[in-house]
Each structure stands twice: as C-alpha cells, then as structure tokens.
Amino acid sequence: MKCDHCDKPAVVHEVVIKGGVTSEVHLCAEHAAQKGYQVPPVPVTQLLAQFTGQVPSIATPQSRKAAAPARCPVCGLGFAEFRQTGVLGCPGCYDAFMPQIGAVIERAQAGAVSHVGRAPVRLEGLADRAAMRSKLLQELETAVTTEQYERAASLRDRLKNLGEET
Amino acid sequence: MRLREESSTVQVGPEADVVMSSRIRLARNLAGFPFVGRASDAQRHEVLQMVTRAPLGQAFGGGLTWVNMAQTTPQERQLLVERHLVSRHFADSTVPRTVGVDAEETLSVMVNEEDHLRIQTILPGARLDHAFERARLFDQEIESSIDFAFSARWGYLTACPTNVGCGVRVGVMLHLPGLRYTGEMERVKRAAKDMHLAMRGFYGEGTEAVGNFYQVSNQLTLGFSEDDLLRRFTQETVPQLVEYERTARRMLVESNRPLLEDKVFRAAATLRAARLLGSEEATKLLANIRLGICMELIPDVSLELVQRLLLQVQPAHLARIDATATDDDKGRIARAALVRRALRA
C-alpha cells in the first residue's frame, strides 16, 4: 500500500472510527514524521495489534484465540515479516494467516467480509460450486502429473477456499 | 522506446472544465506464482513471458507495445511517469518488469509492479464508462489464457490484503480551484474521507496539491460489484464533486471577482513574461490560466493548448522537445521560452 500523499510505500496505517464512520490514513515515513506520527513503530503492527481480540471480526471466538502460523507453508513468508511490510508472499498466505488476515481485510474494507463481484471468465460459467470444484480438481491432477508444483499448490488453495464456502 | 508525440490525455473530454481525466486500474496476480515481492527473478521472468505472450484480439490491434523497463533510460522512465502510464514505484523498481501500451496510449499494463498485473486505462474528461469497458475487455481477453489468483471468498487475491475483492480502482483527476479559493476544500476532503474516497494531489506532493489538481478514487474494493462501484462514481461521486466545484466558481465570481481575476491575469502575465520557469511554478500558473479559460476570462487561449503545456512543462517532456534542457537551470530557461512562444501564438 502506498502513502496517501506520495508513491512511497506506506509504513504508518491508522484506522479512525469517528461517529460510526471509519476512515483510514496511510503514510510513508517522511509524511508520517511531518504529521507527528512516531516512526518506527511500524504501522501494520499497530493495525494488527489493534484488531487482535479487540474488535468484532469475522473470526469466531475460538479461531481468534488461535495464533497465526509462523510461516506460510506455500511460500515460506513469516507472519512477522508480513506484519512489518503489510505485503503477503503468495495466494496461499491468505489461508495460512487466517483469521488475522481476515480481520485486517474486514477493517480495511469497512466491515465487508466477502467478494460479491465477478469471477474470472473461466470460472464464471461454473456458477455451480460442485462444477467449479470438479474443474479445479482436474487442473490440479494435470499440474501434479506435469510436475508444476507451484501451480498445484495454488489450485489446492483455491479448492480450499471453495471448501470453506460449501 | 517509442511513444506517441502527444499523450491522448491532453485532449478535451466531457466535463473538461472540472474533470481532467478518468482512470481505471485493475490489480491481478497469476495463480501458481508467489506475489512479485516474494518471487524469484526466474519466476518474475516467467510471469513476464506468460503475460506478454498471451494472445490479444483485434480490439488491441493484435497486441501491445511492450517496453522492457531494464532497457530504458531514466528520462524515458520519467516520461512514462509524467504520462501516467506507469507509477513512480514501478519506474524506480529494480525487479524484471515491463509495461505494455496500446496504440492510443489509453491502456497500459504494468507487469511486476506490486501485483503481477496492474491494468490501467486513462481517458480525457469524464469517461469512466469507456475507460472501464476497455480495462474489462483487456482483463477478459488475458484471463481467457491465464489463470488469475482468485478466491470465492475474497475475490481477486492481491499482494496487499487491503486490495482484495474486485481489485478495481476508479479514479478521476479533478481541477478544483473554485473550492480551494472559496475555502471549501477542507470540508470536501473530510466528506470524501467519510465516503471512503482517497483524495491525492496530481503529483503526489502532500495535501497542498500543485495547481489544485486532485485525484479522487475509491478506497474500498470488497463487498460490492465492479458495476456498483462504477455506477456510484459516474452517477453520484463525480457529478456531485463537479457540481460543488461549479457552485464554488459561481460564488467566486459573485463574491470575490477581484481575487479570481487577479489569480488568472497574474498567471497569464507571468507566463507571457517569465524568462526562468520551474515545473511546479509553471503547473500552478497554467492551472490558473485553465481556470480563466473555463470562466471565459481568457478568450485567446484554448483549453487544449493549456492541457498540452501542462504536460510539456514536465522535465522529461521538456527535454524531449528542447534538447538544450539538459539540467534544471537550462530547463527553466527552455520551459519559460516554450510557454512564452505557445501563449504568443
């Protein structure tokens, strides 16, 4: 994510809730210092610290207690590294770092917790979840037999995501 | 690197008195690859190859012109930034990256920015519908041969988790001198923030946007469809902001005409007389001339000329036109001469 005032990466992120309205501030180190924010500490850390166990989130009380895994099993990104940069390593990180990532998204997106827009063309015709699952399984099999392991991992993640919804 | 002589954004589009340009940006990532920041150079090259080799239909003339950023000069990269064809982050990055541009330079595709693909369309004036259709068409064509990282729950998956969902940024570049000179800008900024809209300066230089140019875009990308987002912008956000600005300009004429005339005529006189001109000063003064044209105070200069000059006074464009502008000092001389000549004609 970039700074609100320039193209540099934002290192300070602040979510302000005033009168029931949520707004956000994203600043690079330079602009953060200009506006009187202390840098470091690193921003996403604050964002993460703010939500963990303190605000309503999509996570269930049980899952909220669960600690995020130290590393994404697909790309190896450490959760601590994500907290520092605010940037994920691969699509698999979305599953690996749940429910924390879900809460970050929920906060950043004013409470929205699911996608309602279009899907990629190649999936759109498969509105039926079972048909989509079958197509992805087929692609996964091909990926494994042709030794495209990263693609296989990604397909597996997509299947997992489908599974959550059914 | 071959670019058009002139960017298409200098043309005068609908609602040009307030709306400079309309921009759509889609963020997409290829399934089966780490995001750009985590990928190896070999994987980044593979992404580049997959995207640049993806077949495109006649709507894109059979393909885009791909510019390998590693083979560009700093001046060429600056030129791309000034035309808003690439982001500053992309221009300054050191990873293997390329940008694809269509013949009209209204569509650009950055490969290996923060996300694997940043598809962007930019059109002059209030033409979000057209810009969106073109971006969507490219998106659909490319995903007929490439799988994007997508989750049924979160939508298009992006490197920064706050961009998930439809992955669409809808933006307009607005000229808002009326709101600024009537002291209404802070109120508008607060309202925009409450509506989850980002307001940024044209050149990303802090809250005091140079020339009173502001880029307004959505901050939310999840929980509504692309069509809803577009509808909200074209039917509510943009018409409302345009109307606020026009009302402010009318108020300025009625309640503080001397201020308006001073801003406009002082700018015209300075630009017609200056012998040294920095790019920021030139932008501010040209912006006030732009206001004067829209308020029918300057009948002998066209809006298109001012829009062209707003681009030509930027460093890389200036150096392209005038080879003597080899450093900042010579650039100031060349810039002043360019503007004097143009306004005399």
CSV table of C-alpha atoms in Angstrom, one decimal, chain A residues 1-7 9 21-26 31 35 47 58 71 75-78 81-82 86-95 98 101-106 108-110 112-124 129 132 135 139 150-152 154-155 158 161-162 164-165, chain B residues 25 28-39 43 81 87-90 113-114 118 136 139-140 143-166 169 193-196 198-201 203-207 219-226 228:
chain,number,residue,atom,x,y,z
A,1,MET,CA,0.0,0.0,0.0
A,2,LYS,CA,1.2,3.4,-0.9
A,3,CYS,CA,1.3,6.7,1.1
A,4,ASP,CA,-1.8,8.9,0.8
A,5,HIS,CA,0.5,11.8,-0.3
A,6,CYS,CA,3.1,10.2,-2.5
A,7,ASP,CA,4.1,7.0,-4.2
A,9,PRO,CA,5.3,2.6,0.5
A,21,VAL,CA,-17.7,6.3,10.3
A,22,THR,CA,-14.4,4.5,9.6
A,23,SER,CA,-11.6,6.3,7.8
A,24,GLU,CA,-8.0,5.4,7.1
A,25,VAL,CA,-4.6,7.1,7.0
A,26,HIS,CA,-1.7,5.5,5.2
A,31,HIS,CA,4.9,12.2,5.7
A,35,LYS,CA,2.3,14.8,10.7
A,47,LEU,CA,-3.1,-2.3,12.8
A,58,ILE,CA,-15.2,-12.4,11.0
A,71,ARG,CA,5.3,-19.3,8.2
A,75,CYS,CA,5.9,-19.6,0.1
A,76,GLY,CA,7.7,-19.6,3.5
A,77,LEU,CA,6.8,-16.0,4.3
A,78,GLY,CA,7.0,-15.4,8.1
A,81,GLU,CA,7.6,-10.3,8.0
A,82,PHE,CA,4.1,-9.6,6.8
A,86,GLY,CA,2.0,-5.3,5.1
A,87,VAL,CA,2.5,-7.4,1.9
A,88,LEU,CA,1.8,-11.1,1.5
A,89,GLY,CA,4.1,-13.6,-0.2
A,90,CYS,CA,1.6,-15.7,-2.2
A,91,PRO,CA,-2.1,-16.5,-2.6
A,92,GLY,CA,-1.5,-19.3,-0.1
A,93,CYS,CA,-0.8,-16.8,2.7
A,94,TYR,CA,-4.5,-15.9,2.8
A,95,ASP,CA,-5.2,-19.3,4.2
A,98,MET,CA,-6.3,-16.7,8.9
A,101,ILE,CA,-5.7,-11.6,7.6
A,102,GLY,CA,-9.5,-11.8,7.6
A,103,ALA,CA,-9.6,-9.2,10.3
A,104,VAL,CA,-7.2,-6.9,8.5
A,105,ILE,CA,-9.3,-7.1,5.4
A,106,GLU,CA,-12.5,-6.5,7.4
A,108,ALA,CA,-9.6,-2.0,5.8
A,109,GLN,CA,-12.8,-2.7,3.8
A,110,ALA,CA,-15.3,-1.1,6.3
A,112,ALA,CA,-17.0,-6.2,4.2
A,113,VAL,CA,-16.2,-9.8,4.5
A,114,SER,CA,-16.9,-11.4,1.2
A,115,HIS,CA,-16.5,-10.8,-2.5
A,116,VAL,CA,-19.7,-10.1,-4.5
A,117,GLY,CA,-18.3,-9.0,-7.8
A,118,ARG,CA,-17.4,-11.0,-10.9
A,119,ALA,CA,-15.2,-14.1,-11.1
A,120,PRO,CA,-12.6,-14.8,-13.7
A,121,VAL,CA,-14.2,-15.7,-17.1
A,122,ARG,CA,-13.0,-19.2,-17.0
A,123,LEU,CA,-14.8,-19.8,-13.6
A,124,GLU,CA,-17.8,-17.7,-14.3
A,129,ARG,CA,-19.8,-24.8,-6.8
A,132,MET,CA,-16.1,-25.4,-10.2
A,135,LYS,CA,-12.8,-28.3,-12.8
A,139,GLU,CA,-6.5,-28.9,-13.3
A,150,GLU,CA,3.6,-24.2,-7.5
A,151,ARG,CA,0.6,-24.2,-9.7
A,152,ALA,CA,-0.7,-27.3,-7.9
A,154,SER,CA,-2.2,-22.6,-5.9
A,155,LEU,CA,-5.0,-24.8,-7.2
A,158,ARG,CA,-8.4,-22.4,-4.5
A,161,ASN,CA,-11.3,-21.6,-0.4
A,162,LEU,CA,-14.2,-23.3,-2.2
A,164,GLU,CA,-14.9,-23.0,3.1
A,165,GLU,CA,-18.0,-21.8,1.3
B,25,ARG,CA,-6.9,0.3,-12.6
B,28,ARG,CA,-4.4,-9.0,-10.8
B,29,ASN,CA,-2.0,-11.8,-9.9
B,30,LEU,CA,-1.2,-15.1,-11.7
B,31,ALA,CA,-2.3,-18.3,-10.0
B,32,GLY,CA,0.5,-20.6,-9.1
B,33,PHE,CA,3.2,-17.9,-8.5
B,34,PRO,CA,4.3,-16.1,-5.4
B,35,PHE,CA,3.5,-12.4,-5.5
B,36,VAL,CA,6.1,-10.1,-7.1
B,37,GLY,CA,7.9,-9.2,-3.8
B,38,ARG,CA,8.4,-12.9,-2.9
B,39,ALA,CA,9.0,-14.3,-6.3
B,43,GLN,CA,9.5,-16.6,-11.6
B,81,VAL,CA,5.5,8.6,-15.2
B,87,SER,CA,3.6,4.5,-11.3
B,88,ARG,CA,6.7,6.1,-9.7
B,89,HIS,CA,7.1,2.9,-7.7
B,90,PHE,CA,7.2,0.9,-10.9
B,113,GLU,CA,4.5,-3.9,-10.1
B,114,GLU,CA,3.3,-4.6,-6.5
B,118,ARG,CA,-1.7,-3.5,-13.0
B,136,ARG,CA,-12.5,-5.0,-18.5
B,139,ASP,CA,-8.9,-8.3,-18.4
B,140,GLN,CA,-11.3,-10.8,-20.0
B,143,GLU,CA,-7.7,-14.3,-18.5
B,144,SER,CA,-9.0,-16.5,-21.3
B,145,SER,CA,-5.5,-17.8,-21.4
B,146,ILE,CA,-4.1,-17.1,-18.0
B,147,ASP,CA,-5.5,-18.1,-14.6
B,148,PHE,CA,-5.6,-15.3,-12.0
B,149,ALA,CA,-5.3,-15.9,-8.3
B,150,PHE,CA,-8.9,-15.9,-7.1
B,151,SER,CA,-10.8,-17.0,-4.1
B,152,ALA,CA,-14.5,-17.5,-3.9
B,153,ARG,CA,-14.5,-15.7,-0.6
B,154,TRP,CA,-12.1,-12.8,-1.1
B,155,GLY,CA,-12.2,-12.3,-4.9
B,156,TYR,CA,-9.1,-11.4,-6.8
B,157,LEU,CA,-6.1,-12.0,-4.4
B,158,THR,CA,-3.6,-9.2,-4.2
B,159,ALA,CA,-0.2,-8.8,-2.6
B,160,CYS,CA,-1.6,-6.3,-0.1
B,161,PRO,CA,-4.6,-7.8,1.6
B,162,THR,CA,-6.4,-4.5,1.7
B,163,ASN,CA,-6.8,-4.5,-2.1
B,164,VAL,CA,-8.7,-7.8,-2.5
B,165,GLY,CA,-12.2,-8.2,-3.9
B,166,CYS,CA,-12.9,-6.7,-7.3
B,169,ARG,CA,-9.7,1.4,-8.5
B,193,LYS,CA,-12.8,10.6,3.6
B,194,ASP,CA,-16.2,9.8,5.2
B,195,MET,CA,-17.2,8.3,1.9
B,196,HIS,CA,-14.1,6.2,1.8
B,198,ALA,CA,-9.0,8.9,-1.4
B,199,MET,CA,-8.0,12.5,-2.5
B,200,ARG,CA,-4.5,12.8,-3.6
B,201,GLY,CA,-2.5,15.5,-5.3
B,203,TYR,CA,1.9,15.0,-8.4
B,204,GLY,CA,1.7,13.2,-5.0
B,205,GLU,CA,3.2,16.2,-3.2
B,206,GLY,CA,1.3,16.3,0.1
B,207,THR,CA,-2.1,17.8,0.9
B,219,GLN,CA,-10.6,3.1,-1.1
B,220,LEU,CA,-12.9,0.1,-0.8
B,221,THR,CA,-12.7,-2.9,-3.2
B,222,LEU,CA,-14.6,-5.6,-1.4
B,223,GLY,CA,-18.3,-6.2,-0.8
B,224,PHE,CA,-19.8,-4.7,-4.0
B,225,SER,CA,-19.6,-5.4,-7.7
B,226,GLU,CA,-17.5,-3.5,-10.2
B,228,ASP,CA,-21.9,-0.9,-8.5
